[in-house]
PDB file of C-alpha atoms in Angstrom:
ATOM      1  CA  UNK A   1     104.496  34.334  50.579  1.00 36.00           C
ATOM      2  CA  UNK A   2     101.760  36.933  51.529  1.00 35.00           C
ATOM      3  CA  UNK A   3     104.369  38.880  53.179  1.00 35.00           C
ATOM      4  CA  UNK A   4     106.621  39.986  49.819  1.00 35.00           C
ATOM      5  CA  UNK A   5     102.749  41.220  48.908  1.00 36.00           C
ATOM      6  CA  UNK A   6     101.811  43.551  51.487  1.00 39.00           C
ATOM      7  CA  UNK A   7     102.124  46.788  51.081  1.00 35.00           C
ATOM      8  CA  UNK A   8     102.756  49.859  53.469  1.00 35.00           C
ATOM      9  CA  UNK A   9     100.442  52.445  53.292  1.00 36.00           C
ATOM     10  CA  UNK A  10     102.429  55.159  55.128  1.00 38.00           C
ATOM     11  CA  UNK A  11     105.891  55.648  56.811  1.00 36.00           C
ATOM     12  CA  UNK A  12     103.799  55.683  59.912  1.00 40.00           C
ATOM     13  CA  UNK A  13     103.007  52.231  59.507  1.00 43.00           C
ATOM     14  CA  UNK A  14     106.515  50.971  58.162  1.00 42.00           C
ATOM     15  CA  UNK A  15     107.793  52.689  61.431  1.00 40.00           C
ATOM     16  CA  UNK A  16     105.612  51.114  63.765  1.00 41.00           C
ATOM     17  CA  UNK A  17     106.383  47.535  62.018  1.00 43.00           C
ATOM     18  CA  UNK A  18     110.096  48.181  62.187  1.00 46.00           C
ATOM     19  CA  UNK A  19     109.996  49.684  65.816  1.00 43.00           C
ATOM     20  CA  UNK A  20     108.022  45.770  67.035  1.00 45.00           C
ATOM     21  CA  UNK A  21     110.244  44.178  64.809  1.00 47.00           C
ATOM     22  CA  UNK A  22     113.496  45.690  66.384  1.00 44.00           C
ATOM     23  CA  UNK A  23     112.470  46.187  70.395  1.00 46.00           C
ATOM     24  CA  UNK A  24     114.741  46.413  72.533  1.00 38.00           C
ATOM     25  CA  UNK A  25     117.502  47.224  69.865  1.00 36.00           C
ATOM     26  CA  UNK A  26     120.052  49.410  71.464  1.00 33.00           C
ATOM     27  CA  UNK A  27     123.106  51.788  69.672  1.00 32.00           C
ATOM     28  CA  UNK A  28     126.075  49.464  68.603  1.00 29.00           C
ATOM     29  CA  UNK A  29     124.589  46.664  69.644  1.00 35.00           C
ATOM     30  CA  UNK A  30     122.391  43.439  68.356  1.00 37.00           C
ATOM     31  CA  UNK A  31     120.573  41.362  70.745  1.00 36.00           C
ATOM     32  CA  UNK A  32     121.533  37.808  71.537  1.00 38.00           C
ATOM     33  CA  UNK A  33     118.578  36.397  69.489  1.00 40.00           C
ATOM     34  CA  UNK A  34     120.257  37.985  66.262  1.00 39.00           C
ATOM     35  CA  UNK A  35     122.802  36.523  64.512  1.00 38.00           C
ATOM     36  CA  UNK A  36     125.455  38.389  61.737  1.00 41.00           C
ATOM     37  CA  UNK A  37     126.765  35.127  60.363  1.00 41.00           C
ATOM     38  CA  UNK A  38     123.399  33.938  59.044  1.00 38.00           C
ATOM     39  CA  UNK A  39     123.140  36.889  56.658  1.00 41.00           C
ATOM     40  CA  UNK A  40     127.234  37.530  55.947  1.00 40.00           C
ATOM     41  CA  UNK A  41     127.424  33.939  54.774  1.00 40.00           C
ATOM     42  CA  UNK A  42     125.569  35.092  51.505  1.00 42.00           C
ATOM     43  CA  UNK A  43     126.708  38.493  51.470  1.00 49.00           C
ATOM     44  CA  UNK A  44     129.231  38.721  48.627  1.00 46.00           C
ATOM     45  CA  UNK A  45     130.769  42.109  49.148  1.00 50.00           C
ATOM     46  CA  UNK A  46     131.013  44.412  51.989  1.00 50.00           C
ATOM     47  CA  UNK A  47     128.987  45.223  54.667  1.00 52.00           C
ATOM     48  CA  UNK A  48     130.620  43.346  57.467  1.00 53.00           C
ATOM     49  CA  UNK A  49     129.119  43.287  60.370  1.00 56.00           C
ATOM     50  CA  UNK A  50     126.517  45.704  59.367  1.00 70.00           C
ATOM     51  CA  UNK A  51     123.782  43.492  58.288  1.00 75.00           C
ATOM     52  CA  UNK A  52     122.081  41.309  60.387  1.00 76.00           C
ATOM     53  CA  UNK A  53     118.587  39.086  60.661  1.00 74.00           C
ATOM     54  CA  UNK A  54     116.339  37.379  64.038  1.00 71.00           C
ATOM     55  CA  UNK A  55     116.885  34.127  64.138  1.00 68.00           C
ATOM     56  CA  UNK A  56     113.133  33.183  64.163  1.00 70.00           C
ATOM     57  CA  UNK A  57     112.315  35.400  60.808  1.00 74.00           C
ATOM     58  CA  UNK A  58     114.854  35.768  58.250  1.00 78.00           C
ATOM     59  CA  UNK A  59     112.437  37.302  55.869  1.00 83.00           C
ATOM     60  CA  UNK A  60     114.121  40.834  56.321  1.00 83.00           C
ATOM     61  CA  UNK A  61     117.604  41.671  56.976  1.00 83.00           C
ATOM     62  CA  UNK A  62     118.410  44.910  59.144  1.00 84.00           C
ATOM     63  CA  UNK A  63     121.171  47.020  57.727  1.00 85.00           C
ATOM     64  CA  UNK A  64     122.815  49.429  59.920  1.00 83.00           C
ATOM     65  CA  UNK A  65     123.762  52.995  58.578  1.00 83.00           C
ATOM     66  CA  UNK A  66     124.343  56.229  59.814  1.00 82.00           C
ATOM     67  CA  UNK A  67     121.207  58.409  60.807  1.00 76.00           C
ATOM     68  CA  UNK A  68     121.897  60.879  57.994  1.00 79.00           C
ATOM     69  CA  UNK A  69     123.202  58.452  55.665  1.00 82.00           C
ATOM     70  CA  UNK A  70     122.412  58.910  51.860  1.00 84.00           C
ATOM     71  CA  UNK A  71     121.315  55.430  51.773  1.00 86.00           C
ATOM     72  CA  UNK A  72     118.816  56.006  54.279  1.00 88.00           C
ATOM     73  CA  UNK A  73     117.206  59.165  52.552  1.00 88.00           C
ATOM     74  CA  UNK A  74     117.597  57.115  48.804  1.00 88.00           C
ATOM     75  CA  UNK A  75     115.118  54.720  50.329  1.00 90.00           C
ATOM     76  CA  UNK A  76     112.637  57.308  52.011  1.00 89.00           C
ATOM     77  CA  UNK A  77     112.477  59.222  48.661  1.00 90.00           C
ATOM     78  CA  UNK A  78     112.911  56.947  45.972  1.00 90.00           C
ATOM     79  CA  UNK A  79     110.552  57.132  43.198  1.00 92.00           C
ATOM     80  CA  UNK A  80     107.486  54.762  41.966  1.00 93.00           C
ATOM     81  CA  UNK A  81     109.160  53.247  38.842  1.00 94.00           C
ATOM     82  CA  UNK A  82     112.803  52.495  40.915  1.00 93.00           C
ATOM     83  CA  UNK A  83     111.160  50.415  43.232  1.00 93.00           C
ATOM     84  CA  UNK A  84     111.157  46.959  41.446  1.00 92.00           C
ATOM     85  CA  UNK A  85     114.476  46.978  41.084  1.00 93.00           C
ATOM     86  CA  UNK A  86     115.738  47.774  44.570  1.00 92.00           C
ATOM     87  CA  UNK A  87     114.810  45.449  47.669  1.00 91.00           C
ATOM     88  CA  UNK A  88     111.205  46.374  49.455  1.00 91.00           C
ATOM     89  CA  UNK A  89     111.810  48.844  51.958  1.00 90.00           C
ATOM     90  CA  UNK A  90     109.737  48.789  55.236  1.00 87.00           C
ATOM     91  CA  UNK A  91     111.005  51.754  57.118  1.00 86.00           C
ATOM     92  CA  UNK A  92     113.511  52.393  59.171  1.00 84.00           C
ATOM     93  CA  UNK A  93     114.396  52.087  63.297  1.00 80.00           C
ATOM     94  CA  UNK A  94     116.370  55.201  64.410  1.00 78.00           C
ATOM     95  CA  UNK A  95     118.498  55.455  67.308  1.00 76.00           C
ATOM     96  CA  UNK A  96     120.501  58.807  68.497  1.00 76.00           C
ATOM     97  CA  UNK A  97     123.056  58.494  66.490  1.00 77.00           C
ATOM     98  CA  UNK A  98     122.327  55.483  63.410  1.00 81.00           C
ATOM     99  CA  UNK A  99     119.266  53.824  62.077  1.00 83.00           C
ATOM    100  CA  UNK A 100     118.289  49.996  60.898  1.00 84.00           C
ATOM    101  CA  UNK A 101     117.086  50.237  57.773  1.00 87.00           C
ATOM    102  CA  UNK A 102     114.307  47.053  57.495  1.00 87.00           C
ATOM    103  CA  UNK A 103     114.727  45.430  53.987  1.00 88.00           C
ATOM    104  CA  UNK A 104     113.628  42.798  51.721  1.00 89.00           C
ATOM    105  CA  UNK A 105     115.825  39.687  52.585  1.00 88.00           C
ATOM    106  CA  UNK A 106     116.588  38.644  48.463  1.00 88.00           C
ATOM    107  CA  UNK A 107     118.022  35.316  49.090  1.00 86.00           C
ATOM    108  CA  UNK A 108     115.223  34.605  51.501  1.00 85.00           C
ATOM    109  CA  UNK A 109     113.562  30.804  50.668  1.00 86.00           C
ATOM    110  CA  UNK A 110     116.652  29.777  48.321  1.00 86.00           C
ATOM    111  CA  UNK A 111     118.482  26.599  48.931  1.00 86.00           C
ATOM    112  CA  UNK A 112     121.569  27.432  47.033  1.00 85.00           C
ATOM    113  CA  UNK A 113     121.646  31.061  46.301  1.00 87.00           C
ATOM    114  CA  UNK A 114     124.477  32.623  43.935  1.00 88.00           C
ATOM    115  CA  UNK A 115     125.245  35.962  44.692  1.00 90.00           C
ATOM    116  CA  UNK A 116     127.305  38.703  42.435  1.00 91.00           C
ATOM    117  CA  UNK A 117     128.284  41.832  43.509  1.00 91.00           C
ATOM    118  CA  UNK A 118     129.079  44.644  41.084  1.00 92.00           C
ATOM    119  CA  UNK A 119     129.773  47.907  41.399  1.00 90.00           C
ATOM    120  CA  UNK A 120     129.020  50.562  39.155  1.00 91.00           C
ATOM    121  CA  UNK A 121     130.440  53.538  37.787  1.00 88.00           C
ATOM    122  CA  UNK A 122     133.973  54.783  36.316  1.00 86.00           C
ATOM    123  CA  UNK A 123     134.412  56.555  40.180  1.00 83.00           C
ATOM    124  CA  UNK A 124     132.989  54.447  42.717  1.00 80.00           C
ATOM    125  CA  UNK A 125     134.202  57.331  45.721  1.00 77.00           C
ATOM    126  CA  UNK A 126     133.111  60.754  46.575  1.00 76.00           C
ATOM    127  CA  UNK A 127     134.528  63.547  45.576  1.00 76.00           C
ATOM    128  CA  UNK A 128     134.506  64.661  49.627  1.00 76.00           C
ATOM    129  CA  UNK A 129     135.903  61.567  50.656  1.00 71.00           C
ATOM    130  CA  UNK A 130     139.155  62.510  49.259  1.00 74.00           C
ATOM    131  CA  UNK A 131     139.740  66.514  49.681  1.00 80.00           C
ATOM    132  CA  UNK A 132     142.374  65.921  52.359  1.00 78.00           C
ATOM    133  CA  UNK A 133     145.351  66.627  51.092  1.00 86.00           C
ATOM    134  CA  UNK A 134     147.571  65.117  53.790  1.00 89.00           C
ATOM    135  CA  UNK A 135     150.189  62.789  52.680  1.00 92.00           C
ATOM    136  CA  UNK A 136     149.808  59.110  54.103  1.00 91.00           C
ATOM    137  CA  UNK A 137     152.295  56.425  54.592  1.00 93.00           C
ATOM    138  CA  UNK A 138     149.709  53.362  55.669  1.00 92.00           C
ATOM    139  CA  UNK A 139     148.100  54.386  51.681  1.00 91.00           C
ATOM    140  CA  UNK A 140     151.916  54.179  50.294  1.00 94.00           C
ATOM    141  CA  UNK A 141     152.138  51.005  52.215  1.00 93.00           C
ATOM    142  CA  UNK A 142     149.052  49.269  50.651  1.00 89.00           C
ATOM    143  CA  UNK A 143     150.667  50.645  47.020  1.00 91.00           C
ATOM    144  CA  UNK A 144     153.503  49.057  47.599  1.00 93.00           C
ATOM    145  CA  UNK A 145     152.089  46.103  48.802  1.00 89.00           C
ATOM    146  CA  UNK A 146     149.977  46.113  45.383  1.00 86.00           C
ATOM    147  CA  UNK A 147     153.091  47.313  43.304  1.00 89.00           C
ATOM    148  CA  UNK A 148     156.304  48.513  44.241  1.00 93.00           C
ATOM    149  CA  UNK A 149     156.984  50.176  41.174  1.00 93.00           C
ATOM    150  CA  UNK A 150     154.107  52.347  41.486  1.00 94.00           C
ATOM    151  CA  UNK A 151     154.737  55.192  43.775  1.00 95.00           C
ATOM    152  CA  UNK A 152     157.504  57.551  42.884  1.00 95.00           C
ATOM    153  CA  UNK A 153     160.934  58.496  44.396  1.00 95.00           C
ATOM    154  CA  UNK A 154     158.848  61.205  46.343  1.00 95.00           C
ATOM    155  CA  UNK A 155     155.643  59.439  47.356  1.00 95.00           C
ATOM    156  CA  UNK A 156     157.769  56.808  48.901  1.00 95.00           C
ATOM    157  CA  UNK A 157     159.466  59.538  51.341  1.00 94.00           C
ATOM    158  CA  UNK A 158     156.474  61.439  51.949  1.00 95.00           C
ATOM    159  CA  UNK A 159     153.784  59.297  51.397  1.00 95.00           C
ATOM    160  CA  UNK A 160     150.465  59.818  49.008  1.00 94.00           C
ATOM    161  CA  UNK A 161     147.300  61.411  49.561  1.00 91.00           C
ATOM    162  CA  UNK A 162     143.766  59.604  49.235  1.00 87.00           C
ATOM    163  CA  UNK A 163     142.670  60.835  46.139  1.00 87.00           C
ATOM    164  CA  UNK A 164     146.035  58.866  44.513  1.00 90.00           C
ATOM    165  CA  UNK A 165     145.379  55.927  46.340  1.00 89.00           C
ATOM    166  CA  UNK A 166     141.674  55.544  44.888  1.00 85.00           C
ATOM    167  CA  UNK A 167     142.643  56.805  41.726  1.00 86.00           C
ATOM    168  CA  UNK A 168     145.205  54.076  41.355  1.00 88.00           C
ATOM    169  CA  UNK A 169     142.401  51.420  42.710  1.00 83.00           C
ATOM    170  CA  UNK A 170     140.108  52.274  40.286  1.00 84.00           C
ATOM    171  CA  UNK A 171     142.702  51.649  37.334  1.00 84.00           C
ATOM    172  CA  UNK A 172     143.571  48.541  38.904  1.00 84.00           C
ATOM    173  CA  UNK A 173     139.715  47.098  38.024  1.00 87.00           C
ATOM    174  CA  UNK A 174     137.494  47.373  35.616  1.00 91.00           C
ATOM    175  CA  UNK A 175     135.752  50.495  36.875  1.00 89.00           C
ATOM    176  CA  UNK A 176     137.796  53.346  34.733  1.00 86.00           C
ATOM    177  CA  UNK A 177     137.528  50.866  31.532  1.00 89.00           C
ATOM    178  CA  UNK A 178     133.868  49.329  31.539  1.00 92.00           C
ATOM    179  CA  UNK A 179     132.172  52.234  34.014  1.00 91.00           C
ATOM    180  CA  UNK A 180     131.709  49.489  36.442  1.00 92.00           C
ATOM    181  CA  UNK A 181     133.595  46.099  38.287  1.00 90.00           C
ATOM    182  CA  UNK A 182     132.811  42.649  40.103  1.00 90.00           C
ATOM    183  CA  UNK A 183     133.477  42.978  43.702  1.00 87.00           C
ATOM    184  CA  UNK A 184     132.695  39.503  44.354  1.00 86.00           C
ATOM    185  CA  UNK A 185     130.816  36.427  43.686  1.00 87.00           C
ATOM    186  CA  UNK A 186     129.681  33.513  46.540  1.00 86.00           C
ATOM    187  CA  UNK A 187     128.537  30.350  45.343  1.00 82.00           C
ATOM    188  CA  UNK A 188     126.533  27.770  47.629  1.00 72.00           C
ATOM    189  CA  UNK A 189     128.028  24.782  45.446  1.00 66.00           C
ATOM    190  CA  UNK A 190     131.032  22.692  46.592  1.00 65.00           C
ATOM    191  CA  UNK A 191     132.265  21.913  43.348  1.00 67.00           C
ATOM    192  CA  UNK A 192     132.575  25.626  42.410  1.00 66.00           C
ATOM    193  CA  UNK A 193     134.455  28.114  44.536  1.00 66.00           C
ATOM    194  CA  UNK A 194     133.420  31.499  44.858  1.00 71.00           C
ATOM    195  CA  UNK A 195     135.267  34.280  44.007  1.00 72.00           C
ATOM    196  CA  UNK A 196     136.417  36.815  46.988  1.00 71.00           C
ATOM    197  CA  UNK A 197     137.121  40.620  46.908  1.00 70.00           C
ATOM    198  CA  UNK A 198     140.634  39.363  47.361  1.00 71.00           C
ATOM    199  CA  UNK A 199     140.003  37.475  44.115  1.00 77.00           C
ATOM    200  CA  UNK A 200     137.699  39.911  42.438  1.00 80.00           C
ATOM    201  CA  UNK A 201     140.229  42.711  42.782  1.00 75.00           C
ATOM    202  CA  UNK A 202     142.505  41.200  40.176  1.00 79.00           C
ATOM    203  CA  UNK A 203     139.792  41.276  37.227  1.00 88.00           C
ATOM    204  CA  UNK A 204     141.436  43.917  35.084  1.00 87.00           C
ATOM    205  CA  UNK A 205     140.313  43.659  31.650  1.00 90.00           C
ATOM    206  CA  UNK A 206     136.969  42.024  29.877  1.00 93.00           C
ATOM    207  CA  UNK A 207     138.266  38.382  29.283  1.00 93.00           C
ATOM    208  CA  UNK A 208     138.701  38.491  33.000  1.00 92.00           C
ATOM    209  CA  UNK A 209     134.794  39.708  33.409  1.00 93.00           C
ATOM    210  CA  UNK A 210     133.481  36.757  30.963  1.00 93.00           C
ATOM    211  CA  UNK A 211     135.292  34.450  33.335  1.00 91.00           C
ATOM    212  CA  UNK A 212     133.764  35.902  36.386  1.00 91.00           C
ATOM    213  CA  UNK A 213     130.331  35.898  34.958  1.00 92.00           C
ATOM    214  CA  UNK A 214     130.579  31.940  33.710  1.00 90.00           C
ATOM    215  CA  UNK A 215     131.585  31.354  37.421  1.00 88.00           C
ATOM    216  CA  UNK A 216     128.581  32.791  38.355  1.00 90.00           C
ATOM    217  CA  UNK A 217     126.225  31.584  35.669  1.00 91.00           C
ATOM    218  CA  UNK A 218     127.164  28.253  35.832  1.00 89.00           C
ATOM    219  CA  UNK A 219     126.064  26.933  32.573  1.00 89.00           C
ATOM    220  CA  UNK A 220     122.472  28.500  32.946  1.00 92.00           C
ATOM    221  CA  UNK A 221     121.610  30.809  29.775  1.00 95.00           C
ATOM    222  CA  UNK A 222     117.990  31.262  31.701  1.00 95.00           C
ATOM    223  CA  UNK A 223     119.842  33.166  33.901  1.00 94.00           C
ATOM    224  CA  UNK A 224     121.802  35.516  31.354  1.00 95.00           C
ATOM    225  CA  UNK A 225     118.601  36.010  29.309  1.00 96.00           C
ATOM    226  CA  UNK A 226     116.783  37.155  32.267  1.00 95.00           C
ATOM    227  CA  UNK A 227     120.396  39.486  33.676  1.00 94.00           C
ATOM    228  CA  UNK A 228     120.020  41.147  30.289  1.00 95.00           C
ATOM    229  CA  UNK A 229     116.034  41.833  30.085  1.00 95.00           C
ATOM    230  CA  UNK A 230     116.067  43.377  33.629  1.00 95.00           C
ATOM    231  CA  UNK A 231     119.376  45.217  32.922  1.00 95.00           C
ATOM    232  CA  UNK A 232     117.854  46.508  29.863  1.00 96.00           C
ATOM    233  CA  UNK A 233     114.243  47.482  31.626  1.00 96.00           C
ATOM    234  CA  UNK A 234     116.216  49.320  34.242  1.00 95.00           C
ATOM    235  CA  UNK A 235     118.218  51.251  31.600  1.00 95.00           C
ATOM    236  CA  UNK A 236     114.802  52.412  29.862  1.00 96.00           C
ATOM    237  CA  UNK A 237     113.677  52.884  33.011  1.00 95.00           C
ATOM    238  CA  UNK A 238     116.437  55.423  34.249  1.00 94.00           C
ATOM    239  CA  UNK A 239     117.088  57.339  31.012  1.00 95.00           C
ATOM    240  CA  UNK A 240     113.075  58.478  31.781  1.00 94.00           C
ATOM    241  CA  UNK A 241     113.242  58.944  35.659  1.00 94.00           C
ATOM    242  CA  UNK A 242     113.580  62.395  36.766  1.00 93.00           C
ATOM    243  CA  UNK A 243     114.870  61.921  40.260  1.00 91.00           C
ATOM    244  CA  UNK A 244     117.412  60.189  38.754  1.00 91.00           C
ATOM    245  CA  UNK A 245     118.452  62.926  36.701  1.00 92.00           C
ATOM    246  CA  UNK A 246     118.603  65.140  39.539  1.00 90.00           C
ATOM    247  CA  UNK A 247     120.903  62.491  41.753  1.00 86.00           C
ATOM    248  CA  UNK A 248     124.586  61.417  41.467  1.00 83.00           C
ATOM    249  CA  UNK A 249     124.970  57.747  42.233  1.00 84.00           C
ATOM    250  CA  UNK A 250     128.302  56.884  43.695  1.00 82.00           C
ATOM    251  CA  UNK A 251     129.855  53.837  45.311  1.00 80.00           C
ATOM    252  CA  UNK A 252     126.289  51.552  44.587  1.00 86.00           C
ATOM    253  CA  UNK A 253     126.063  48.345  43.509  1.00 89.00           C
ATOM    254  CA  UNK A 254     123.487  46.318  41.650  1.00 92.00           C
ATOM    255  CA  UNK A 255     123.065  42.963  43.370  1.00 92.00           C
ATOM    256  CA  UNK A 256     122.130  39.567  40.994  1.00 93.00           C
ATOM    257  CA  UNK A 257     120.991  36.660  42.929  1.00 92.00           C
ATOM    258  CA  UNK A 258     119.683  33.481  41.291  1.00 92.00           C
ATOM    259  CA  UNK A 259     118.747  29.817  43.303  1.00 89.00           C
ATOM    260  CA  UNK A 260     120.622  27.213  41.790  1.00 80.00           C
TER     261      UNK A 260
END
């Protein structure tokens, strides 16, 4: 409708949308006229309860992030020629200590939306995220819960540090082999089940991925031909874009969604 058309003409305005659009919004907590499960049940991966819509306008889901969050300041500065192939932004609604960032809602008007997650990237965690060297047994215990064989005689008395445990998640998938991994897959369509993290996690190797990716295609080549042109046009366009050139991305996903 008109409303994918519009277009902001300054953070000002985006602000003053988002501020009407979330009044009355308070730290922590959604008002009783918003509901998480409307959004979640087409969510494939992650987020829980983060994301949320109003019941009477589910053109825009409201994602909840920390006020200094890198995904908040991706959106605020990304470039021209990177924003086809992200959701419209429309500004944000800051509290004291998060913010609502007001996005495009992509499965918006489907009837029976497919949704694939996938992350990219051989490391998909920061490098800060795991400078602790402190020895953890609830890390051993989801190794062992994994593999038993894994840890060795002295990680299983003194436990294993975070940088081990993500390291040994990452060779689990696809991530250290292909550079990136399916995280998940949810299908609207009773005679095909969707595929969970749970699931997703034990995709190891390509023959694994092509399986995935039928799931999710369901028979439509359409659909592939038009993954691969847009996959391709965003590779042209990021081997040219200079702010990406100056920016590490870590831990993002790209996001297909097609209406049965």
């Amino acid at each position: 409708g008109g409303w994918s058309r519009q277009k902001m003409k300054s953070m000002k305005e985006q602000s003053t949308i988002v501020d009407t659009m979330t009044e009355g919004l308070k730290p922590f907590q959604l008002p009783g006229s918003w509901v998480d499960n409307f959004v979640m049940s087409f969510v494939a991966s992650g987020h829980e309860g983060a994301i949320s819509v109003k019941e009477d306008d589910s053109r825009f889901v409201f994602k909840r992030v920390e006020q200094k969050s890198d995904e908040l300041q991706a959106y605020e500065t990304l470039p021209d020629e990177l924003k086809p192939f992200c959701p419209k932004y429309f500004g944000s609604h800051k509290t004291e200590d998060e913010a609502f960032l007001m996005l495009q809602n992509l499965v918006y008007g489907m009837k029976n939306p497919h949704v694939m997650d996938i992350k990219m990237g051989t490391r998909t965690f920061l490098e800060t995220e795991v400078l602790n060297e402190k020895r953890r047994m609830d890390l051993l215990a989801k190794m062992v819960k994994i593999d038993p064989n894994e840890p060795t005689e002295e990680e299983k008395q003194l436990g294993i540090t975070k940088l081990r445990y993500m390291q040994y998640r990452e060779k689990l998938s696809t991530s250290q082999k292909l550079g990136f991994r399916i995280d998940a897959i949810k299908i609207h369509d009773e005679e095909r089940p969707s595929l969970s993290q749970e699931h997703a996690k034990n995709i190891c190797d390509v023959e694994g991925v092509h399986d995935a990716l039928n799931v999710f295609l369901c028979a439509r080549e359409d659909v592939k031909e038009a993954m691969l042109t847009q996959l391709k046009e965003l590779r042209n366009v990021l081997e040219t874009s200079e702010w990406f050139m100056k920016h590490e991305i870590i831990g993002s996903s790209i996001l297909f969604v097609f209406d049965k």
